[in-house]
Structure formats: structure tokens, C-alpha cells
Amino acid sequence: EQADFIIERVLEHREAGTELKRQAVLFRAAHHSMELELELTRRNIPFRKYGGLRFAETAHVKDLLAVLRLAENPRDELAAFRVLLMLPGVGPVTARKLSDLLLASDSDFASWATFEPPSSAADSFRALVALLADIAGPDPGELPSQVHRARLLLAPLMEGRYDDLTARLRDLEQLEHASSRVRDRSRFLAEMALDPPSWTEDLAGPPHLDEDWLVLSTMHSAKGLEWDAVFVLHAADGNIPSDMATGSAAEIEEERRLFYVACTRARDELCVCHPMRYYALPRQNFHDFHGYSQLTRFLPEGVLARFDRRCARADASTDEAQVASGDLGRSLEDVRRRIKSMW
């Protein structure tokens, strides 16, 4: 909902005469903009990101998408090579044999079951064949389930291949969560493949006069810059300050300065977005597994009094509206009453 709210505000500013490139969305870490990037791409709104790769351009995301692309189109040799080369002991020669075998069998992944892979890749190869045969079949299951199975397959293959493995696996979890918005795999792949206009630096000639794009940037990369409208994303404790930078008073103070930099980049309008909930992946029969977030400690009540506070959704529930306005009682009796009302 942060992404939807920000995009609506950005488009309102644009209609009022404020170009996209005079607006910016700032965040503490590069992966915080993932859902916003996906939604911008889906709506075909051009953007540039500074301070990290776009989510869809990261290697581990491309790996998972390659599994889905191969299931969608077994004749996609690029996807086949990307997936097969991740298996230990499988090189270009083996990947070519498997690709040719798949084409000769009329794109039937069952043909791979007769292939004898290198011993180091035996277990992962059998798991890959089983996965592709299932999700390429007539009953592939819901898209989040397909992404979930692909994520579990790739997780051990990424060990030793990439640094920051924990962060990358979290990205794939976010991709699984994002896939729940789309029911059709081909549509999901098409939306992930959409790309805004080429970067100006990639063009041989001067840029077009009407070229415009929204700026996405980490707070670090925003130092010294200004925009007419600035949106600060994920202003919740654990994101800003980062849970990895709260080990000492000096680290927290540095995080405070970083947040101050972000908030002072705005000339005319500053919008600080704070999500009320963070959703986790479904577990067992729980389809609404979430926890409530806490507003960043860098916005105490004295500062909040100067903000115009409101919920992003017009149909927000009474409890959520109270959370946004700061009027929700925190007494023990109130907590007990709310828990009791859930049954």
C-alpha cells in the first residue's frame, strides 16, 4: 500500500505540473524499494534508481525468474543455460546436451529424467527435473506456490555463489509475496520483463526534451541533492534506524543524521511513509500472518505534531485509523479487549 499511495501522489504532482524527475523516493537500503519498483514497472512509469541495482536486475532474482521462464517456455535456451549452470559440476557442454535433449523430446522435461548428471549435481538435478515437470504441466499450482518451490530449490545452490546470501534469500521471499498479486505466470514474467525507457547515458545522442523519470535513491546517494517533492519509504524502526546499525549510540546518531538528510531534501513537500503492518509469507493455514511495525524513533511526538497525519487508505478500519492518529489506547485492558474481540 505504500507503493500505491506514493504512485498516486506522484501522478497527482505530475498532473499539477511537477515533472517526475523533480520528485524522489528515498529509502535506507536498496532492497526497500522492491515492491515500489515492481509496481512502477507494472504501470509502465519510468524511473531511475541510484545507490543499488534495480530489483529485477539482481542476479539472484534473475535466477529464480529463469526457472519460471523455462517452465513457461522450454525452448528458452537462455533460461535453460542460466538454470543448469547453477548446478554443481554442470558446465556449458552438459547444459548444451540437456538443452538439445529437451528440444528433441518436444519440450518434455521427463526426458531429463533419463540423463545421468555429474555425481555432485545428482540430488539438485533430480529436484530441478521434478519441479519443472510439475509447474510446466497442466496443473502447476498457484503462482506463489511455484515461486516458493523454486526459491527452496535455489537456496542451497546460491551458497558459495553469492555474497550477502541472507539478504538475497529475503529478496526472493519478497518476490514470492509480490507474486501473490498476479494469478497468471506469463503475465507475471511479462511485468517483470517490462523496462522503462533507456537511460540517457546509454544513448548515442542527446536526450529527448520530453524524457522524464521518477528518482529512486538510497539516503546515502541523496546527499547534496534536492527535489520539489520527496517521499521517504519504510520509516519504521528496524529500517531507519537499520536493525544492523543500533549497536552503539554513535551508530544510532549516524542513522539519525541520515534520516535528517532524507527529510531535508524536499523543497515543497515531504511525505514520510510508515507501514502499519509487515506481512510474512503464509505458514500452514495462516493466510494473514503479519506484525505491526513501530514508527521510527527519529520522529518523536514533538516533531509529529508538525506533520499532517493520515491513513493511505480511505477505507482504513477504525483501529488502523486510531493507530495513524496516535489515539489508540495502550492500556492492558485495551489490549485484552482487542485480543478477545478476535474470537
PDB file of N, CA and C in Angstrom, residues 7 9 28 45-46 69 83-84 91-93 97 109 114 127 161 175 208 215 222 247 262 286 297-298 309 312 343:
ATOM      1  N   ILE A   7       2.696   6.243  -5.584  1.00  0.00           N
ATOM      2  CA  ILE A   7       2.468   6.415  -7.020  1.00  0.00           C
ATOM      3  C   ILE A   7       1.292   7.349  -7.272  1.00  0.00           C
ATOM      4  N   ARG A   9       0.280   9.807  -5.372  1.00  0.00           N
ATOM      5  CA  ARG A   9       0.723  11.177  -5.067  1.00  0.00           C
ATOM      6  C   ARG A   9       1.660  11.705  -6.150  1.00  0.00           C
ATOM      7  N   ARG A  28      16.323   3.726   3.123  1.00  0.00           N
ATOM      8  CA  ARG A  28      17.563   3.444   3.852  1.00  0.00           C
ATOM      9  C   ARG A  28      18.413   2.407   3.135  1.00  0.00           C
ATOM     10  N   ILE A  45       5.686   3.181 -15.556  1.00  0.00           N
ATOM     11  CA  ILE A  45       6.141   4.515 -15.140  1.00  0.00           C
ATOM     12  C   ILE A  45       7.666   4.495 -15.095  1.00  0.00           C
ATOM     13  N   PRO A  46       8.342   5.305 -15.896  1.00  0.00           N
ATOM     14  CA  PRO A  46       9.811   5.270 -15.941  1.00  0.00           C
ATOM     15  C   PRO A  46      10.435   5.741 -14.635  1.00  0.00           C
ATOM     16  N   ARG A  69      10.681 -18.915 -16.318  1.00  0.00           N
ATOM     17  CA  ARG A  69      10.683 -18.736 -17.768  1.00  0.00           C
ATOM     18  C   ARG A  69      10.874 -20.071 -18.487  1.00  0.00           C
ATOM     19  N   VAL A  83      19.780 -21.694 -15.584  1.00  0.00           N
ATOM     20  CA  VAL A  83      19.382 -22.598 -14.511  1.00  0.00           C
ATOM     21  C   VAL A  83      20.352 -23.766 -14.397  1.00  0.00           C
ATOM     22  N   LEU A  84      20.693 -24.387 -15.514  1.00  0.00           N
ATOM     23  CA  LEU A  84      21.537 -25.579 -15.475  1.00  0.00           C
ATOM     24  C   LEU A  84      22.948 -25.277 -14.991  1.00  0.00           C
ATOM     25  N   GLY A  91      28.629 -27.861 -16.656  1.00  0.00           N
ATOM     26  CA  GLY A  91      29.242 -26.804 -17.435  1.00  0.00           C
ATOM     27  C   GLY A  91      28.491 -26.573 -18.732  1.00  0.00           C
ATOM     28  N   PRO A  92      29.027 -25.730 -19.594  1.00  0.00           N
ATOM     29  CA  PRO A  92      28.346 -25.412 -20.858  1.00  0.00           C
ATOM     30  C   PRO A  92      28.082 -26.625 -21.740  1.00  0.00           C
ATOM     31  N   VAL A  93      29.011 -27.603 -21.766  1.00  0.00           N
ATOM     32  CA  VAL A  93      28.832 -28.782 -22.620  1.00  0.00           C
ATOM     33  C   VAL A  93      27.637 -29.610 -22.149  1.00  0.00           C
ATOM     34  N   LYS A  97      23.910 -30.317 -23.984  1.00  0.00           N
ATOM     35  CA  LYS A  97      23.331 -31.643 -24.207  1.00  0.00           C
ATOM     36  C   LYS A  97      21.904 -31.702 -23.662  1.00  0.00           C
ATOM     37  N   PHE A 109       9.991 -32.320 -20.071  1.00  0.00           N
ATOM     38  CA  PHE A 109      11.035 -32.361 -19.051  1.00  0.00           C
ATOM     39  C   PHE A 109      11.267 -33.770 -18.521  1.00  0.00           C
ATOM     40  N   THR A 114      16.101 -39.369 -17.678  1.00  0.00           N
ATOM     41  CA  THR A 114      16.966 -40.466 -18.129  1.00  0.00           C
ATOM     42  C   THR A 114      18.427 -40.032 -18.233  1.00  0.00           C
ATOM     43  N   ALA A 127      15.837 -32.813  -8.248  1.00  0.00           N
ATOM     44  CA  ALA A 127      14.860 -31.867  -7.684  1.00  0.00           C
ATOM     45  C   ALA A 127      14.410 -30.862  -8.744  1.00  0.00           C
ATOM     46  N   ARG A 161      27.994 -19.123  -4.043  1.00  0.00           N
ATOM     47  CA  ARG A 161      27.928 -18.484  -5.355  1.00  0.00           C
ATOM     48  C   ARG A 161      27.797 -16.973  -5.223  1.00  0.00           C
ATOM     49  N   LEU A 175       9.850 -11.505  -3.385  1.00  0.00           N
ATOM     50  CA  LEU A 175       9.351 -11.799  -4.738  1.00  0.00           C
ATOM     51  C   LEU A 175       8.180 -12.782  -4.672  1.00  0.00           C
ATOM     52  N   HIS A 208      15.894  13.115 -25.295  1.00  0.00           N
ATOM     53  CA  HIS A 208      14.700  13.771 -25.784  1.00  0.00           C
ATOM     54  C   HIS A 208      14.266  14.841 -24.790  1.00  0.00           C
ATOM     55  N   VAL A 215      12.747   9.553  -9.617  1.00  0.00           N
ATOM     56  CA  VAL A 215      14.035   9.248  -8.989  1.00  0.00           C
ATOM     57  C   VAL A 215      13.815   8.353  -7.772  1.00  0.00           C
ATOM     58  N   ALA A 222      21.518  10.456  -1.809  1.00  0.00           N
ATOM     59  CA  ALA A 222      20.740  11.689  -1.957  1.00  0.00           C
ATOM     60  C   ALA A 222      21.420  12.908  -1.345  1.00  0.00           C
ATOM     61  N   GLY A 247      23.980  -0.829  17.341  1.00  0.00           N
ATOM     62  CA  GLY A 247      24.837  -1.437  18.352  1.00  0.00           C
ATOM     63  C   GLY A 247      25.457  -0.457  19.317  1.00  0.00           C
ATOM     64  N   ALA A 262      17.621  12.818   4.522  1.00  0.00           N
ATOM     65  CA  ALA A 262      16.497  12.449   3.658  1.00  0.00           C
ATOM     66  C   ALA A 262      15.360  13.454   3.770  1.00  0.00           C
ATOM     67  N   PHE A 286      -2.356 -20.153   8.027  1.00  0.00           N
ATOM     68  CA  PHE A 286      -2.453 -18.738   8.326  1.00  0.00           C
ATOM     69  C   PHE A 286      -2.191 -17.950   7.048  1.00  0.00           C
ATOM     70  N   ARG A 297      12.009   5.932  15.646  1.00  0.00           N
ATOM     71  CA  ARG A 297      12.248   6.695  16.879  1.00  0.00           C
ATOM     72  C   ARG A 297      12.692   8.121  16.599  1.00  0.00           C
ATOM     73  N   PHE A 298      13.042   8.405  15.345  1.00  0.00           N
ATOM     74  CA  PHE A 298      13.524   9.740  14.990  1.00  0.00           C
ATOM     75  C   PHE A 298      12.397  10.742  14.762  1.00  0.00           C
ATOM     76  N   ARG A 309      -1.039  13.994   9.608  1.00  0.00           N
ATOM     77  CA  ARG A 309      -1.029  12.540   9.667  1.00  0.00           C
ATOM     78  C   ARG A 309      -2.347  11.979   9.147  1.00  0.00           C
ATOM     79  N   ALA A 312      -3.245   5.947   4.424  1.00  0.00           N
ATOM     80  CA  ALA A 312      -3.183   5.921   2.965  1.00  0.00           C
ATOM     81  C   ALA A 312      -4.509   5.490   2.385  1.00  0.00           C
ATOM     82  N   TRP A 343     -11.955 -13.406  18.602  1.00  0.00           N
ATOM     83  CA  TRP A 343     -12.647 -14.688  18.581  1.00  0.00           C
ATOM     84  C   TRP A 343     -14.148 -14.477  18.734  1.00  0.00           C
TER      85      TRP A 343
END
